[in-house]
Short mmCIF file of C-alpha atoms in Angstrom, two decimals:
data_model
loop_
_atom_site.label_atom_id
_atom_site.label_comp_id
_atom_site.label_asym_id
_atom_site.label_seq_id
_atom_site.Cartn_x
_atom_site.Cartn_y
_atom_site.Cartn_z
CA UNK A 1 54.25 -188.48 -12.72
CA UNK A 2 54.90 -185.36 -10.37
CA UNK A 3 53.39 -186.03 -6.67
CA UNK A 4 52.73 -182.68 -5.03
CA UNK A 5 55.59 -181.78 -2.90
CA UNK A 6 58.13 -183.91 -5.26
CA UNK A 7 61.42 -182.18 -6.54
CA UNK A 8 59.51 -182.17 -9.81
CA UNK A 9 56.84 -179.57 -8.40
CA UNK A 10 58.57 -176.14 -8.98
CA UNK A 11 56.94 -174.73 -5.83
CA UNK A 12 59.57 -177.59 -3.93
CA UNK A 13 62.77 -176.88 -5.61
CA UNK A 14 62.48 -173.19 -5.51
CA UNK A 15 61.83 -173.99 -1.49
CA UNK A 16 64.81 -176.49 -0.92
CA UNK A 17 67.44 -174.50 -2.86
CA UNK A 18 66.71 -171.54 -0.92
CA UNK A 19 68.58 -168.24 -1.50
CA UNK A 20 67.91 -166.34 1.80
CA UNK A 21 70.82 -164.92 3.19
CA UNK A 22 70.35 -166.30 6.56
CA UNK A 23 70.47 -169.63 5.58
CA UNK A 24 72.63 -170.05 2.57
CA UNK A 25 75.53 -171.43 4.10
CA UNK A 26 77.70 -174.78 3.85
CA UNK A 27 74.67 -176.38 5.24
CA UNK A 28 72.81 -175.79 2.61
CA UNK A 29 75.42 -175.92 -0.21
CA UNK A 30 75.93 -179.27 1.57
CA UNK A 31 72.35 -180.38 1.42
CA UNK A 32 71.77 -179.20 -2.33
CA UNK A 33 75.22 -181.45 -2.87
CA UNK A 34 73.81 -184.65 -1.38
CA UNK A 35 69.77 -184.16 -2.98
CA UNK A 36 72.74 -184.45 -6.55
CA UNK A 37 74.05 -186.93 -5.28
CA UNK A 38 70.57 -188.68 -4.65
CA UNK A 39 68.94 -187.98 -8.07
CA UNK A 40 72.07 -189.46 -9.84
CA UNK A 41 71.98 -192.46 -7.70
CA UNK A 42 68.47 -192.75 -8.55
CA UNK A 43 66.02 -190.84 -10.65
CA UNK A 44 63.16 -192.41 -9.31
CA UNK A 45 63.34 -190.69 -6.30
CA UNK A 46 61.00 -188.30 -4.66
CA UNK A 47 61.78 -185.58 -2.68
CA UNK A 48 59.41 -183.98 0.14
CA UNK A 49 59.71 -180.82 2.60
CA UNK A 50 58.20 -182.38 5.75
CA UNK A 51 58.13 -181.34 9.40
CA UNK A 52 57.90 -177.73 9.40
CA UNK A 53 58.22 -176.29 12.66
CA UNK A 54 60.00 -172.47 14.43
CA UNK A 55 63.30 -174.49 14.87
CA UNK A 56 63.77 -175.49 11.21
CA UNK A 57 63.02 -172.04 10.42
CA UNK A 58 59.86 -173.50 9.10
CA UNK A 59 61.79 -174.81 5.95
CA UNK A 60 60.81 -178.28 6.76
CA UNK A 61 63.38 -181.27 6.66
CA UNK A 62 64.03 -182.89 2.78
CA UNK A 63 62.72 -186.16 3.25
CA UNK A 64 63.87 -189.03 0.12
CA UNK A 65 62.02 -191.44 -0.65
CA UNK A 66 61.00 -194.34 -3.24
CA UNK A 67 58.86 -197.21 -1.98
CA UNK A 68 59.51 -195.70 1.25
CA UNK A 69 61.58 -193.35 3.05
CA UNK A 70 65.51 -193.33 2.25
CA UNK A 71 66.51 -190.48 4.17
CA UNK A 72 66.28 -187.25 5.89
CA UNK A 73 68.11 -184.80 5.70
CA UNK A 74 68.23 -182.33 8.77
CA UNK A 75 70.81 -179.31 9.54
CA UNK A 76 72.04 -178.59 12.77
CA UNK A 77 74.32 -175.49 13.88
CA UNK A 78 77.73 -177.59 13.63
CA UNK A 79 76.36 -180.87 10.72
CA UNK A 80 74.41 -181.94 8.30
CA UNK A 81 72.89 -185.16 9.33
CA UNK A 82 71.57 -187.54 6.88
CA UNK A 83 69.85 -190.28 8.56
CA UNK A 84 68.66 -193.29 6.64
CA UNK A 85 65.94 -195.00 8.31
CA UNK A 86 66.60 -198.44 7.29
CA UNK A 87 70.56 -197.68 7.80
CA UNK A 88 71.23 -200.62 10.14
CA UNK A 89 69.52 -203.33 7.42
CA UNK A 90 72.40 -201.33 4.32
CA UNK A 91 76.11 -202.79 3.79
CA UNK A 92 78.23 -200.01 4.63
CA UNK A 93 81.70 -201.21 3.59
CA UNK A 94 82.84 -197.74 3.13
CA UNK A 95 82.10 -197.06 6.67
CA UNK A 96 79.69 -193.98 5.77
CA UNK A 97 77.31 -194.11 8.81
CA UNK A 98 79.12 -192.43 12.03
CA UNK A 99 76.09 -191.46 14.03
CA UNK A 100 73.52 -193.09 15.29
CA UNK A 101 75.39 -196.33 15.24
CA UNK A 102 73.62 -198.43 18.21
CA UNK A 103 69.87 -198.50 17.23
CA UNK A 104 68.22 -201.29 15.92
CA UNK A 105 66.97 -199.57 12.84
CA UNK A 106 68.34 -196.01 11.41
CA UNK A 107 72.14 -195.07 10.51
CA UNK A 108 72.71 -191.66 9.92
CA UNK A 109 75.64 -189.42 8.23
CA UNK A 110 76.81 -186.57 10.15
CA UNK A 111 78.59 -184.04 7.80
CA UNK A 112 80.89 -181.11 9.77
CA UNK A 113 81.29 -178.21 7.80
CA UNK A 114 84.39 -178.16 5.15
CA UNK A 115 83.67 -182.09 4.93
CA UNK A 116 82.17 -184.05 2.48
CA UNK A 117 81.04 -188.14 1.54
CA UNK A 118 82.53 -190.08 -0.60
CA UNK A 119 80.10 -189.49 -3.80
CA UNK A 120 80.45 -193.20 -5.21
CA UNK A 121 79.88 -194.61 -1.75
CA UNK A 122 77.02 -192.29 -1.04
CA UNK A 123 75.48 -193.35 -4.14
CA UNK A 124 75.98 -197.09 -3.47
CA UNK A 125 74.31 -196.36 0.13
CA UNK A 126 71.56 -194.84 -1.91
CA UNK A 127 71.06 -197.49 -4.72
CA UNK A 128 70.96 -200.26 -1.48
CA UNK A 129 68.46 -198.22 0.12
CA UNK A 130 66.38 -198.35 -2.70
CA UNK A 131 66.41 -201.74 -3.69
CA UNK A 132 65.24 -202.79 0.09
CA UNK A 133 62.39 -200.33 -0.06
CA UNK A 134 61.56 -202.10 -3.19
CA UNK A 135 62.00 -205.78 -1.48
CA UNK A 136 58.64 -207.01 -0.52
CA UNK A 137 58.53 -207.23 2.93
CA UNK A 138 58.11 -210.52 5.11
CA UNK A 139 54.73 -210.05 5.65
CA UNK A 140 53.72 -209.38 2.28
CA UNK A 141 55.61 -212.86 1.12
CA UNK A 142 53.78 -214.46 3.87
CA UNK A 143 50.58 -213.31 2.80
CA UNK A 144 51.23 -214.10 -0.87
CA UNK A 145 51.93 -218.13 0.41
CA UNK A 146 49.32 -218.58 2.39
CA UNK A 147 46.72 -220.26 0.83
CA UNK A 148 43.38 -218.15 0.40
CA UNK A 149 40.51 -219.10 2.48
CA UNK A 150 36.77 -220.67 0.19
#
């Protein structure tokens, strides 16, 4: 099934893998690397341009999801950062996350141009992501045992 705004909709891939001058660069050679990166790890998931607005050039910011968000991925003058917003609940035993390491919640990648992630490890991160999107969530199994009221 293509959703509107999905990397399946032509309109959305000929937007992300943009070929202006101005902004093909490493961060966007970097970006079309990771959104890869994602697909491998995961056909399943979808891909949406969200957030549009004069200091994004009005591109928008990828956003990955499947049952939920995965990630974002946003570029900055000096990094792409790729922030995960369920980061702090993922294993990260290749030490991945380096940026926004003290919240209760997100973990995000920051990539410096002429760097890269470790593809395997990235794709692990991605897989996990996934598969707690796809957990039901506490309140749903609390729900499910309650009894229903007659």
């Amino acid at each position: 099934m293509t959703r509107p705004g999905s990397t399946q909709d032509p309109s959305v891939a000929a937007q992300n893998a943009t070929t202006d001058t101005d902004t093909l660069d490493w961060r966007i050679a970097t970006l079309n690397q990771i959104r890869k990166l994602i697909q491998k790890a995961d056909p399943g998931v979808v891909e949406e341009l969200k957030w549009r607005k004069p200091s994004n050039g009005m591109r928008g910011v990828p956003v990955w999801s499947r049952a939920g968000i995965i990630c974002t991925g946003e570029t900055y003058k000096d990094k792409v950062k790729l922030t995960f917003a369920k980061g702090a609940s993922l294993q990260d035993p290749g030490r991945l996350f380096n940026a926004s390491l003290d919240g209760n919640t997100r973990r995000a990648i920051d990539i410096q141009e002429r760097k890269s992630v470790d593809a395997g490890l990235f794709q692990a991160l991605v897989r996990e992501a996934v598969a707690l999107n796809l957990e039901p969530s506490k309140a749903t199994a609390k729900r499910a045992r309650q009894p229903v009221p007659r």
